[in-house]
Structures are given as C-alpha cells and as structure tokens.
Short mmCIF file of C-alpha atoms and ligand atoms in Angstrom, two decimals:
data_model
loop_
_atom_site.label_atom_id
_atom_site.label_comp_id
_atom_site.label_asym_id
_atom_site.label_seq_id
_atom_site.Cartn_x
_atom_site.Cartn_y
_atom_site.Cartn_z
CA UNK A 1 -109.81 -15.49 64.57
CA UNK A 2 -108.91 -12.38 62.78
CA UNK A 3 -109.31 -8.98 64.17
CA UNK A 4 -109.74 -5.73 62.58
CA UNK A 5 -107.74 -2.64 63.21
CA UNK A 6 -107.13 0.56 61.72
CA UNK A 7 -104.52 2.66 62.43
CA UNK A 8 -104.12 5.96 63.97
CA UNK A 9 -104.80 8.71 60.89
CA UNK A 10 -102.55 11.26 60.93
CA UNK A 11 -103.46 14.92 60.10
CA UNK A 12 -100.65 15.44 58.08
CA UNK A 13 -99.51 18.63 58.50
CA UNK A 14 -99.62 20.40 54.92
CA UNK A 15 -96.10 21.81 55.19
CA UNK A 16 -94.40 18.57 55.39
CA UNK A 17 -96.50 16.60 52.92
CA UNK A 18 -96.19 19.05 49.56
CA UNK A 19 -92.79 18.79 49.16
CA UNK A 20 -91.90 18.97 45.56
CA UNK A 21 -88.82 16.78 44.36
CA UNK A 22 -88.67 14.22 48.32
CA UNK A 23 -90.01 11.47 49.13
CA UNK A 24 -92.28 11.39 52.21
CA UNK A 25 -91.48 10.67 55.71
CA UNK A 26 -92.75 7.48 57.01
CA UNK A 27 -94.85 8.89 60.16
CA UNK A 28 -97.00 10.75 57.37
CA UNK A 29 -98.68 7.26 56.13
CA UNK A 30 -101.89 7.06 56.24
CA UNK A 31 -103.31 3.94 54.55
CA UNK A 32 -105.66 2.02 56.88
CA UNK A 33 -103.55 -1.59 57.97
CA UNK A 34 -106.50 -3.88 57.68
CA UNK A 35 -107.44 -7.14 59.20
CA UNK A 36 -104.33 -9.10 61.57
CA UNK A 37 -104.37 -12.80 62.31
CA UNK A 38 -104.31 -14.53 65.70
CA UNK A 39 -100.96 -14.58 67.28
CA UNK A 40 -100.41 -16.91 70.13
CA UNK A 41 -97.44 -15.96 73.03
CA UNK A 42 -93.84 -17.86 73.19
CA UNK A 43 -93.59 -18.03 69.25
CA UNK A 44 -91.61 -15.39 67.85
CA UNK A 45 -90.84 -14.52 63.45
CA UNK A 46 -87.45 -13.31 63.65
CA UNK A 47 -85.60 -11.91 60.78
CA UNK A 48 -85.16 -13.75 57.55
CA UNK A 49 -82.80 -16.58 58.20
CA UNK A 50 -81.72 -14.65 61.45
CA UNK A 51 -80.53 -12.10 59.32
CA UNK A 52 -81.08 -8.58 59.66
CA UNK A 53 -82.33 -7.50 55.35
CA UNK A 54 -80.10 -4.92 53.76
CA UNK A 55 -81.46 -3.40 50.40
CA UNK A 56 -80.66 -0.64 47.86
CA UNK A 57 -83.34 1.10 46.09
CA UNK A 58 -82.22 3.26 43.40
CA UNK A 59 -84.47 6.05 41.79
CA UNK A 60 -84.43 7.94 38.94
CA UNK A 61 -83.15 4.94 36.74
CA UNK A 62 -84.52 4.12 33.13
CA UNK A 63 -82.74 3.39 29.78
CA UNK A 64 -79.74 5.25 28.45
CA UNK A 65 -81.55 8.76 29.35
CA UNK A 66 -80.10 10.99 32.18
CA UNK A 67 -82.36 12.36 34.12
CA UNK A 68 -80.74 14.68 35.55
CA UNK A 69 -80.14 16.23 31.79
CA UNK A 70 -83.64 15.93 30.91
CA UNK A 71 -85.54 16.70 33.96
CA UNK A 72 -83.85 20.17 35.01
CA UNK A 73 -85.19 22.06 32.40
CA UNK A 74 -88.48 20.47 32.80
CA UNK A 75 -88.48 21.29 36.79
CA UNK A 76 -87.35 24.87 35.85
CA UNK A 77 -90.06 25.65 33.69
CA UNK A 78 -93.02 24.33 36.12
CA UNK A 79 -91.15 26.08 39.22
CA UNK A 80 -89.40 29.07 37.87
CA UNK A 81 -88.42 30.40 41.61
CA UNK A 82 -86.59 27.48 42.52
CA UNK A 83 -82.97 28.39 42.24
CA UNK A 84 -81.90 24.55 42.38
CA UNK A 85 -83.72 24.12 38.82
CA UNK A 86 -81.20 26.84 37.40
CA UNK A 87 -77.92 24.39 36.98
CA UNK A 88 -76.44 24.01 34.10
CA UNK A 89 -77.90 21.37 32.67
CA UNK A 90 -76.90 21.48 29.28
CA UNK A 91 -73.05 20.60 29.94
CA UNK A 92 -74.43 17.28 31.45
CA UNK A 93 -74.27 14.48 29.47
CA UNK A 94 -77.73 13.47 27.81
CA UNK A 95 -76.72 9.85 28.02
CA UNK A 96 -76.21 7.37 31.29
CA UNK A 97 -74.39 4.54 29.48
CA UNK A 98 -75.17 0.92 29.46
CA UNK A 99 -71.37 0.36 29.94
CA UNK A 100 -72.51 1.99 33.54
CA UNK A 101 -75.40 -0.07 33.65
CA UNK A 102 -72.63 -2.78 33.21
CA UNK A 103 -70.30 -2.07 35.40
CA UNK A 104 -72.76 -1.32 38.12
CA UNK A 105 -75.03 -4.26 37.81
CA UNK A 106 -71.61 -6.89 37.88
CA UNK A 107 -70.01 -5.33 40.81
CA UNK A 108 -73.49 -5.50 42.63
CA UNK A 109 -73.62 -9.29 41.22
CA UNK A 110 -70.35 -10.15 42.50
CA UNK A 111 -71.44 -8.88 45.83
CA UNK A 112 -74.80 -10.06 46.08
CA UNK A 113 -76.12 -6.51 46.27
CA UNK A 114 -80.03 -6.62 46.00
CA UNK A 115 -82.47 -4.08 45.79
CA UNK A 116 -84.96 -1.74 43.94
CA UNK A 117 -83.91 -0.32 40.10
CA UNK A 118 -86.63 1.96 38.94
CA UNK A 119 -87.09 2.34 34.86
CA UNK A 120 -89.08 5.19 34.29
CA UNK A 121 -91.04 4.26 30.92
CA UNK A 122 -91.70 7.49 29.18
CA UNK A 123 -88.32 9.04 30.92
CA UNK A 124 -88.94 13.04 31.00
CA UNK A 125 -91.02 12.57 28.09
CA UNK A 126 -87.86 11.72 25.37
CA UNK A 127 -89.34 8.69 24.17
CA UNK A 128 -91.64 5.71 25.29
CA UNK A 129 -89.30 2.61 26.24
CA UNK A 130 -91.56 0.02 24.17
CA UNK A 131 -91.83 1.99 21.25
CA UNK A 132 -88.71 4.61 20.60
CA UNK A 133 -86.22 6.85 22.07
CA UNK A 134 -85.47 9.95 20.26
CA UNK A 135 -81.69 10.28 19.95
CA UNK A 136 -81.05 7.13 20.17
CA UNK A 137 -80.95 3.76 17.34
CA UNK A 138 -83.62 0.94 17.41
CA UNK A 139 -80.81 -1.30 18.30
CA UNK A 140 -79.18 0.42 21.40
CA UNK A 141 -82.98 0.58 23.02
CA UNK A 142 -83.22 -3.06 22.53
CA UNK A 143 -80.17 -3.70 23.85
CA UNK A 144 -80.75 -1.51 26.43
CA UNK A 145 -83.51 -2.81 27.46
CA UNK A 146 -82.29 -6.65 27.14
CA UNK A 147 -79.41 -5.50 29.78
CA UNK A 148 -81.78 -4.73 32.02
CA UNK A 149 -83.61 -8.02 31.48
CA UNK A 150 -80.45 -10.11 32.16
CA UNK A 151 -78.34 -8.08 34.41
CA UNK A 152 -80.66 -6.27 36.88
CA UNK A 153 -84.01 -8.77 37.11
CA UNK A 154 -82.70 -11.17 38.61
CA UNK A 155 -80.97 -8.70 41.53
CA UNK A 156 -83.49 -6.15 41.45
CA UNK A 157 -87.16 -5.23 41.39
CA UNK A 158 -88.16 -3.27 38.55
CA UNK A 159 -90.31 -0.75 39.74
CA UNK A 160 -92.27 2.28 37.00
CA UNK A 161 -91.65 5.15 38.48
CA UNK A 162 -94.75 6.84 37.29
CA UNK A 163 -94.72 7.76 33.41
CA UNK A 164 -92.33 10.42 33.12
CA UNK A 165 -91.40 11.35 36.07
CA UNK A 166 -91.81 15.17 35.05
CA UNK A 167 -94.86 15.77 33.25
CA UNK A 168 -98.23 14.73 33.92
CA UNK A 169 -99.80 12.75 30.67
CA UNK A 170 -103.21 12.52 29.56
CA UNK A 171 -103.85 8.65 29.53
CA UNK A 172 -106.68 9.56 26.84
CA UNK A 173 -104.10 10.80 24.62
CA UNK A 174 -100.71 9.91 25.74
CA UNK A 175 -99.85 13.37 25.64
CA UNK A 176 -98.50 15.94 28.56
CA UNK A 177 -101.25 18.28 30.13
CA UNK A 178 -101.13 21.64 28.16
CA UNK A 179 -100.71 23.90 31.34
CA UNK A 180 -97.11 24.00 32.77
CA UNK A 181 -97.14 24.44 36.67
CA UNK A 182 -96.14 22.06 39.84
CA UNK A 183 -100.03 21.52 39.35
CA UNK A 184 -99.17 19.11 36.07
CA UNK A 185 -95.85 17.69 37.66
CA UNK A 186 -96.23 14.07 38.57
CA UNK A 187 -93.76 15.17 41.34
CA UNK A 188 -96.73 16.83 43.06
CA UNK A 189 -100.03 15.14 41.42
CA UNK A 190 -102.67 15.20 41.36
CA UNK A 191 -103.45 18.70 43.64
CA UNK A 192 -106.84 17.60 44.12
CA UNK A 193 -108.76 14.09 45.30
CA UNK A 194 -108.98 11.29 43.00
CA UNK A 195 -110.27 8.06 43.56
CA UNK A 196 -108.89 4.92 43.52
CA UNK A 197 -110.00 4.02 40.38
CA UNK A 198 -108.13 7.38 38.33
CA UNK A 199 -105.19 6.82 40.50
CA UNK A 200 -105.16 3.13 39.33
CA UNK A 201 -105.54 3.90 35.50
CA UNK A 202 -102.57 5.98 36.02
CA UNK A 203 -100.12 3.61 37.34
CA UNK A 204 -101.85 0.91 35.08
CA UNK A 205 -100.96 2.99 32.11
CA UNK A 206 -96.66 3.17 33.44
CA UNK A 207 -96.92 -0.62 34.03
CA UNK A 208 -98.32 -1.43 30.37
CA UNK A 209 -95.46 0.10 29.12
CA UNK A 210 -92.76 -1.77 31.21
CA UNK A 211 -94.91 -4.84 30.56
CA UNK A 212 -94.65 -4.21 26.53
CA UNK A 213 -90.48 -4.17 27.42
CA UNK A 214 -91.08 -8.04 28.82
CA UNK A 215 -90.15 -6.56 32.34
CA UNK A 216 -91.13 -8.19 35.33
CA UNK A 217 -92.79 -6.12 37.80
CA UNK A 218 -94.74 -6.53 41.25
CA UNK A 219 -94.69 -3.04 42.73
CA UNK A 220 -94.19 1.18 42.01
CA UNK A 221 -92.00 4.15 42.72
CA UNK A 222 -93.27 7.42 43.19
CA UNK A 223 -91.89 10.57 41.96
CA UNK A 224 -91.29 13.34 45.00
CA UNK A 225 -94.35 14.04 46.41
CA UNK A 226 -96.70 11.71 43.92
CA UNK A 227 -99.74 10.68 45.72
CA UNK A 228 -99.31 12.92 49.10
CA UNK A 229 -102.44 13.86 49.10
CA UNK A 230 -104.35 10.59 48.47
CA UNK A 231 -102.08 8.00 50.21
CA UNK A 232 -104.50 5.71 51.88
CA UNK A 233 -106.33 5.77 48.06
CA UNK A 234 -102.98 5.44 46.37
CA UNK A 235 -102.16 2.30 48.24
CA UNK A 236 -105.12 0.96 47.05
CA UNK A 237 -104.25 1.78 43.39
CA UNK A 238 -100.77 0.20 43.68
CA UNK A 239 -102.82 -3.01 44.75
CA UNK A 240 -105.63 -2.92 41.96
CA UNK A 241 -102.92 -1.75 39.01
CA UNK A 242 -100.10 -4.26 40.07
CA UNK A 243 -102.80 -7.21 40.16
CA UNK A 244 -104.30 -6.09 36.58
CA UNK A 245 -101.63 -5.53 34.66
CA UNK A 246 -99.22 -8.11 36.08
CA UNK A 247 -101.39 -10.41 38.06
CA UNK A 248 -99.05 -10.13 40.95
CA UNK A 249 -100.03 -11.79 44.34
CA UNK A 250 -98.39 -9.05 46.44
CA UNK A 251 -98.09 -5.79 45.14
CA UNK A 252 -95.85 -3.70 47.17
CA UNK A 253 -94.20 0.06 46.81
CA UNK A 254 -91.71 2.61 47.78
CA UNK A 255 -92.63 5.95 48.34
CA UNK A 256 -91.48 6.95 52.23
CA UNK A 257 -87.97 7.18 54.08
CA UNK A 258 -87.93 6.35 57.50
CA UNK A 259 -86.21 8.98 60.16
CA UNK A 260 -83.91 7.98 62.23
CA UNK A 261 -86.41 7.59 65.55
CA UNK A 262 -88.85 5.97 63.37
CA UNK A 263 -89.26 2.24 62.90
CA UNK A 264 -87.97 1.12 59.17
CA UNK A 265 -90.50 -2.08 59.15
CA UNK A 266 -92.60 -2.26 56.02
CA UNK A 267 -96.47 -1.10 56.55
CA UNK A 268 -98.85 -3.97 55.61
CA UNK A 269 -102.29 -1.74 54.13
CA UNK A 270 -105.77 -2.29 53.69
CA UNK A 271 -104.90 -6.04 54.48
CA UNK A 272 -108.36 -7.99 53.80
CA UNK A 273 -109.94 -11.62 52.90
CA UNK A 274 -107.15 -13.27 54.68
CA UNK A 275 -109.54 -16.34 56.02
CA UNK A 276 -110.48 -16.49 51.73
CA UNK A 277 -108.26 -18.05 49.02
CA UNK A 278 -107.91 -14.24 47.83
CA UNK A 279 -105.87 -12.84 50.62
CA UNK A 280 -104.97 -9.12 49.31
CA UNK A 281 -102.57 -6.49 50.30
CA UNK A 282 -100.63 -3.88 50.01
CA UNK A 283 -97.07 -3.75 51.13
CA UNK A 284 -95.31 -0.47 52.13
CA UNK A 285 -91.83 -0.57 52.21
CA UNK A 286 -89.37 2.39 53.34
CA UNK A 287 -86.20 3.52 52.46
CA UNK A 288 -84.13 4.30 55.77
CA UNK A 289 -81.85 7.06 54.69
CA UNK A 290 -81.61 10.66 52.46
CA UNK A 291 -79.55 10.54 48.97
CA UNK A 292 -76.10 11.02 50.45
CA UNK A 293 -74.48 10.25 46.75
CA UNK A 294 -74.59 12.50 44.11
CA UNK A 295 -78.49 13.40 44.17
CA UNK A 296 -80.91 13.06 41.71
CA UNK A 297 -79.18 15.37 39.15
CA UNK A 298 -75.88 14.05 39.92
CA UNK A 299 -73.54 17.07 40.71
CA UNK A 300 -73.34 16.73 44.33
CA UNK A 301 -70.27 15.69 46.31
CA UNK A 302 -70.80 11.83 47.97
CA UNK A 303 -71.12 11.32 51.16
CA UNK A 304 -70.70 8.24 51.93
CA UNK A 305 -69.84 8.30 55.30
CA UNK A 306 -73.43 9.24 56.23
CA UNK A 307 -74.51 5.81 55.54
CA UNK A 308 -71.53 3.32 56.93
CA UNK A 309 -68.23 5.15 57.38
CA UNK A 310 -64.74 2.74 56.55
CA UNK A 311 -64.89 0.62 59.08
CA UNK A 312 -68.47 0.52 59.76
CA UNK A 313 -68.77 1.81 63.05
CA UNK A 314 -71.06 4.34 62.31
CA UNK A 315 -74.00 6.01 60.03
CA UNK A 316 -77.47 5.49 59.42
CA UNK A 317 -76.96 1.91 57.43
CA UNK A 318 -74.92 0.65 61.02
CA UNK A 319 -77.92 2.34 63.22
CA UNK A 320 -80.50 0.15 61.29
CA UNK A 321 -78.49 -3.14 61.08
CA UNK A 322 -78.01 -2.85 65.17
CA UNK A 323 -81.29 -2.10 65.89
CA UNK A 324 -82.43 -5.39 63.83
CA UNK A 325 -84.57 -3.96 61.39
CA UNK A 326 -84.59 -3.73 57.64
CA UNK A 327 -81.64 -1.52 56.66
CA UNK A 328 -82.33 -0.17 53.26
CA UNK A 329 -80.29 2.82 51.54
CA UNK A 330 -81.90 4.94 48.87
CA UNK A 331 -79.85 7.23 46.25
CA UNK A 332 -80.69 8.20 42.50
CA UNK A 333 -78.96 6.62 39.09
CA UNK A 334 -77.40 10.05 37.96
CA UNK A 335 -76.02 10.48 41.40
CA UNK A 336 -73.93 6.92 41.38
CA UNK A 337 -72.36 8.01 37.53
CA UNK A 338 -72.17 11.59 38.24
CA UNK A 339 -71.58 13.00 34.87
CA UNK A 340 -69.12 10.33 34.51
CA UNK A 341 -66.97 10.93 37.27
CA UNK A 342 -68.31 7.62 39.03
CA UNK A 343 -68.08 9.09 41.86
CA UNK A 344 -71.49 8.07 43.52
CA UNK A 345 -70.52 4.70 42.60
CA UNK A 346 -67.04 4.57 44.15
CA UNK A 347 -68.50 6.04 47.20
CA UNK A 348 -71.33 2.90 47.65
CA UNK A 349 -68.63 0.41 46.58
CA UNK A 350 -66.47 1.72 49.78
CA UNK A 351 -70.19 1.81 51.84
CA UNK A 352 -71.16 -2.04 50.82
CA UNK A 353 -67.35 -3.11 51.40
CA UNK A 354 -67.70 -1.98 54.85
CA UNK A 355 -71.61 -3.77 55.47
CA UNK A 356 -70.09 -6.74 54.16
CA UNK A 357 -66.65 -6.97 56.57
CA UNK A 358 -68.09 -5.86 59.48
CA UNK A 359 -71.74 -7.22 59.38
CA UNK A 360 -71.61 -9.95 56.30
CA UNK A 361 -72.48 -12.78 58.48
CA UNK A 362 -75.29 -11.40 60.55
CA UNK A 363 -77.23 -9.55 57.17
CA UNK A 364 -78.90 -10.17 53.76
CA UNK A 365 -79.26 -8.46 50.99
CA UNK A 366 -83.23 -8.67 49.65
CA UNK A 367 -84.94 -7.31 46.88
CA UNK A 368 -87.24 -4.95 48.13
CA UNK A 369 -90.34 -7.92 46.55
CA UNK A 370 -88.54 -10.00 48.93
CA UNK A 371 -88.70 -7.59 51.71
CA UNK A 372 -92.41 -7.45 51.27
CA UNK A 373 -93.23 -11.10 51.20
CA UNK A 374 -90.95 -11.74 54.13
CA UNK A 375 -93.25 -8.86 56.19
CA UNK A 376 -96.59 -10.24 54.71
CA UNK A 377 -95.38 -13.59 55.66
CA UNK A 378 -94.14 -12.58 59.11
CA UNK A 379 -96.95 -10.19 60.25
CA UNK A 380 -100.15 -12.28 58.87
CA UNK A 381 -99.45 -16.13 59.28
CA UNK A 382 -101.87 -17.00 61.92
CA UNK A 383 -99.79 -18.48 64.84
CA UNK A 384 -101.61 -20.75 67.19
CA UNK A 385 -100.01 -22.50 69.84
CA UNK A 386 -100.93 -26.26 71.64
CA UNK A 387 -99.65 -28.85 73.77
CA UNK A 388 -97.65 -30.29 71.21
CA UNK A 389 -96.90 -27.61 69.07
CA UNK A 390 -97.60 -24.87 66.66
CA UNK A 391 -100.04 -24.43 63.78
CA UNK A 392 -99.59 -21.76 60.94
CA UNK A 393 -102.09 -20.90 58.55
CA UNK A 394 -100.31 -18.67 55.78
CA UNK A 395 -102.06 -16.22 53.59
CA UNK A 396 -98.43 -15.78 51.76
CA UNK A 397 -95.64 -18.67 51.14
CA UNK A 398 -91.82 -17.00 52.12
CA UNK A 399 -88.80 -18.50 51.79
CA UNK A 400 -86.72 -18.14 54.62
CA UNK A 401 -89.52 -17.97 57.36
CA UNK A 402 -87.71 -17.98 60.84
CA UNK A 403 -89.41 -18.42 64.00
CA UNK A 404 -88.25 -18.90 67.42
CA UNK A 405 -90.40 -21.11 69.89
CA UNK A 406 -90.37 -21.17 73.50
CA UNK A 407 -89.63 -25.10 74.26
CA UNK A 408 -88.40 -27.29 77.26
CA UNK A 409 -86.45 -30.45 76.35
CA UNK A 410 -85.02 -29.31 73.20
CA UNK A 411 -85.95 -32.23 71.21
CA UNK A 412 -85.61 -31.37 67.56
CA UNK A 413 -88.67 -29.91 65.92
CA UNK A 414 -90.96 -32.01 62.92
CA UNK A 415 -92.59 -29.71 60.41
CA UNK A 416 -95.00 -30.74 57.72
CA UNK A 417 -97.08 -29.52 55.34
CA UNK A 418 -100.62 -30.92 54.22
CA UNK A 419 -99.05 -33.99 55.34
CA UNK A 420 -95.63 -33.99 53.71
CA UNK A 421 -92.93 -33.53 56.02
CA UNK A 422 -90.11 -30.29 55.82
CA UNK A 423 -86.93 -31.96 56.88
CA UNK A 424 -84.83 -29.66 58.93
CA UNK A 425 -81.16 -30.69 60.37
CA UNK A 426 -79.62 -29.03 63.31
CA UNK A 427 -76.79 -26.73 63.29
CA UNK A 428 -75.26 -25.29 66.36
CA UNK A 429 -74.62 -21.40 65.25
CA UNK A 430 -76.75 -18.57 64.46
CA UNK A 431 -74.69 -18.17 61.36
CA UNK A 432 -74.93 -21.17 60.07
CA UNK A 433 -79.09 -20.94 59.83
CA UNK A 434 -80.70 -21.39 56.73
CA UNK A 435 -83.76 -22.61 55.42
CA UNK A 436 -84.15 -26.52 56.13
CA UNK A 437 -82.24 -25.71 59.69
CA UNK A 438 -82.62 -25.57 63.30
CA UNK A 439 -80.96 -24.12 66.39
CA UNK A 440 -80.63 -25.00 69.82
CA UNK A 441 -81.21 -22.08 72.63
CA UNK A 442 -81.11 -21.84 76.09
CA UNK A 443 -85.31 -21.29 76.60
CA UNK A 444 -86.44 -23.10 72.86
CA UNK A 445 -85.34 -23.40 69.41
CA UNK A 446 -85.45 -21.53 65.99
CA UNK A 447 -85.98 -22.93 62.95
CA UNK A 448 -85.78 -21.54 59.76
CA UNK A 449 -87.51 -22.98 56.45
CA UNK A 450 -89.24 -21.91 53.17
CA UNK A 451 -93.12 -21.30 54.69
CA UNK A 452 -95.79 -23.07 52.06
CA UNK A 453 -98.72 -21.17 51.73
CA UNK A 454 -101.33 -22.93 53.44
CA UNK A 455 -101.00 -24.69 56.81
CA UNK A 456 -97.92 -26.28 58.42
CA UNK A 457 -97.95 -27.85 61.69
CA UNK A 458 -94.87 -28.13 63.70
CA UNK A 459 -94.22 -30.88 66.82
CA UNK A 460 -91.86 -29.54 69.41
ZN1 ZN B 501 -87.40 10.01 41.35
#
C-alpha cells in the first residue's frame, strides 16, 4: 500500500532565499516528497551498519584552476557594491596544484575520508575540461584529469557544479550571456521561472562535459543561490539530467546546509512509481555546517574548532554525530590550500584526527551517493510485519541495510532473497556489526546486510 504525501510548502521568505555566493538553508526546501511505502510497527532502519555517516563535501573544486583567482574578478564585475569582491586577487596564485590534489586525496585515503569533490567543467570560464585549458599544456589537463580519475573516484562523488560557476552560458552557443549583472551569474540564476525541461538542458549540458572527461557522476552541486527560485522544478531537473546523460538509478544533489535545530537527514523528492520496475527519485542531501576553513577564495583564517575542537568534545561535527544523524562538513578547495599556506588542510587533518579517536568506532565515512542510497533504501523499502517475520519489498538495493526488530526468544534471524538465503553470523557488540551480521538485544535483534533490490523475507 503506498500513500501519497506532500509536504508542507514553505513561503520562502525572499530575503533569505536570494543570497548571492551561500548555499541555502535546509527549512527553505520546497520540492514535493512524493509517494511513501507501508511501514509496519516494531521494525526499525537504523544507521548504516549502526554507524552514525560522516561525509565531506568540498566545493569549488575543478582542475588545476583556482577559483578563488578566477572568480573574484568575475563576482566584482556583476556586483560592483560588494566590498568582499574587491580583494586582491591578482597576488593569488592562478594555479591549485595537482601535487595538492595529491597530497589531499592520500591523506584522505589513508584515513578513509569519503565525501563530495565538485569539478566545475568550464571553471570561471578559463577553459572547457574536455577540450582545453588556457594557460595550461595538453599534457598537465590530462593528467589532471586522470588524478582525479584514480585518486578521488573511488573516495568521492564527482559532482558538476554547474558550468562555470560564474557566468551564465548560452547552451545554443557555448558562450557567456552578453549582459554582466547578478541577473547572468549562475550564483543567482535564473531570476525568473523556468521549467523543468530548461533547467534540465542546463545541468545536462555541465554533465556532458564531465562525461567527455570519463568521470563518473550520479548527482550536482549548485553554485550559491543556483536554483532558489525554482527548487521543487530544479529537483526535478537533477532527476531527468542525471538519468539522461549518465543513466543513473538515483540521482541525488547538494545544494542546502542544515542549521543547527534542523534535522541533517537527506530529503527524498518527488518520489514516484515505486510499486513499477521504474522507481524514480530525487535525493536531497545537506551539508550540516558553514565553511569554517579558508572560504571559497581562500584567505580566511581556519577555524577548525567550529566543527570538532582537539579532543572532540565539542562543535557542530560532535552535535551531529550525538544526535545520530548524518554528520557531513562542507568547506571550498581554495580554502583547504589557501594560497599555499595549507592551512585549511592542516586545520581538517587536526578536525578528522579528532572524529576518528573519539568517535572512530561508532561512525562511517560515506560518499555523499552512498548517503543517498542508504536514505532511499531506508525511507522507501516497504516493511510489513507477520507472525513469523518480516517482508521487504525494495525499490533501491543498499549495502549495509540495518534494521532492528522487536523479537521474543532471540533465536537467530534467516534472511533470503527470491529464494536464496543471506547468511548472517552473530556477533555480540554493536561494534563489531557489519553486513552478513547479527546482534542480540534485550527486546529483539539487529541485523545488518547488503539489501537486494527486490523482496527479502526474514524468519525471526
Ligand atoms: Zn561553489
């Protein structure tokens, strides 16, 4: 039985929902949620493996370019009051090395850091990433390019974060907009409606180019304000560009931060055809905190503290991770290598340190595809509950899918799938949960496993 429900619009009030270079808050969503399965009572999808997820988007990223460099002069010329457009960006460094890139992605590696690395494809219009970069050789794209492929894909979604990230472009010629105002910024396009349809060309067009780079991709970034005032129509872009450019199953996007009263779950949207073997939606995730690093043009002082201080007893990462939901931290590229000083970068090796001795055992880091599969997984698996068990119909296979189940007896639980069984073995600590595993409580069990699309039955 499905039901449909919509949630509450918001009337977003036009002073908080034009704001040029920031992403929006999360209450300001307004993309309808769609249909939501059946859920029978005393079965429970915790977190994955028991785990509360910890993720790291970054913004602003793309190949060799700095943004900060490139962007100010862009930003001061669309919105010449703004005094924070007047820096001086010409003493920056044009160039955010792939010894950075390096550096960055191995120490992340070695940590299992996971997350979100945007690659803007036409960054601040300097040169398109599958074609050529102005100021730079042939080879060092390509091998800029390849880094990415090797050392950040398998960590971290790629996301387009629009096309330039400054200028609007005419997808009928490739070319920026000829007038020069906030009005022809993608930071605060497009300043009147547009369907789905335009929106979707749009984001189509910043895919292509990624997909020309042989980058994976199942989701978007968008710049500032992008989109704020067509977000229910914009989710449904994401959705329709993501499925025809990269045939993903479950596009997904980051364009909202969380405050600190507000829940950081991801936002399933215009979920629909779930009982049909073409289940769509689109997944929502939030960032949880503010840049606190060295901001999106990289000169500001870190402050790392804001997110986990040294020991981890407090900030806004530590509020998240107690209150069991997604903990995710946001922050720009140019702000982790600050002009070279690194000292973005020093300041989130000190904040991940301090996750990882105080909270290493009870978290996981995701990707933020991973975030969204988990959430499409946990919130639209019909749940149904009998006698002898539990049946789940899944719209979306997860790995990691943890559920607890009220249960006398304790006998240990039998899972299978269309007819094959899931072996699980028992283990006796939280901790020690992962998929293929279950745990003995006081009133039931939880058991943790990689969830098959399709329907699984389990005996208790
Ligand atoms: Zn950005």
């Amino acid at each position: 039985m499905w039901t449909v429900t919509r949630r509450d619009f918001l009337r977003a009030g036009a002073a908080a929902a034009v704001g040029f270079g920031l992403k929006a808050a999360v209450g300001l969503a307004q993309a309808p949620a769609g249909q939501r399965p059946r859920r029978d009572e005393g079965v429970e999808v915790l977190n994955p493996q028991g785990r509360v997820p910890l993720s790291f988007f970054i913004d602003d990223s793309t190949c060799l370019v700095n943004m900060g460099h490139f962007c100010m002069p862009q930003f001061a010329e669309a919105l010449p009051q703004r005094e924070i457009y007047k820096k001086p960006w010409k003493t920056w460094p044009r160039e955010i090395p792939d010894a950075f890139v390096r550096e960055f992605g191995e120490w992340c590696a070695g940590h299992g850091i996971k997350g979100k690395y945007s690659v803007v494809p036409y960054p601040a219009c300097v040169g398109w990433l599958d074609r050529e970069l102005p100021g730079w050789s042939r080879r060092e794209l390509l091998d800029s390019l390849k880094l990415v492929r090797e050392l950040m894909v398998p960590n971290w979604d790629i996301h387009p974060e629009m096309i330039s990230h400054t200028r609007v472009i005419d997808i009928a010629t490739g070319r920026p907009l000829a007038e020069i105002s906030s009005a022809t910024m993608e930071n605060s396009y497009p300043q009147t409606k547009k369907s789905v349809d335009e929106l979707a060309a749009y984001l189509a067009y910043a895919l292509r180019i990624l997909k020309n780079c042989d980058l994976p991709c199942e989701g978007i970034t968008t710049p500032g304000g992008f989109g704020n005032l067509v977000k229910s129509e914009l989710s449904l872009a994401v959705g329709e560009a993501v499925r025809d450019v990269y045939a993903a199953e479950l596009p997904h996007y980051f364009k909202y931060v969380s405050g600190s009263n507000e829940s950081t779950e991801p936002k399933l949207e215009h979920v629909a055809g779930m009982e049909t073997d073409d289940p769509r939606v689109v997944v929502n995730v939030p960032a949880g905190t503010g840049d606190w690093f060295g901001g999106w043009d990289g000169d500001r002082e870190p402050e790392g503290d804001r997110y986990a201080n040294r020991d981890a007893g407090s900030g806004r990462m530590v509020e998240m991770i107690e209150r069991g939901e997604p903990a995710v931290m946001l922050c720009h590229w140019p702000g982790l290598y600050n002009q070279g000083a690194k000292t973005g970068f020093a300041a989130f090796q000190r904040v991940a340190l301090a996750l990882e001795a105080r909270y290493g055992d009870r978290t996981i880091w995701m990707k933020i595809s991973e975030i969204a599969r988990y959430w499409a997984a946990k919130e639209l698996t019909r749940i149904e509950r009998s006698a002898g068990g539990v049946a789940l119909a899944a719209p979306f296979a997860s790995p990691r899918f943890t559920l607890r189940i009220a249960a006398r007896g304790g006998a240990p639980p039998k899972l299978s799938h269309e007819g094959g069984p899931i072996p699980v073995r028992e283990v006796t600590r939280l901790l020690d949960l992962k998929p293929g595993t279950w745990l003995r409580e006081q009133e039931g069990i939880v058991v943790c496993f990689d969830l098959p699309k399709g329907r699984t039955l389990l005996t208790v």
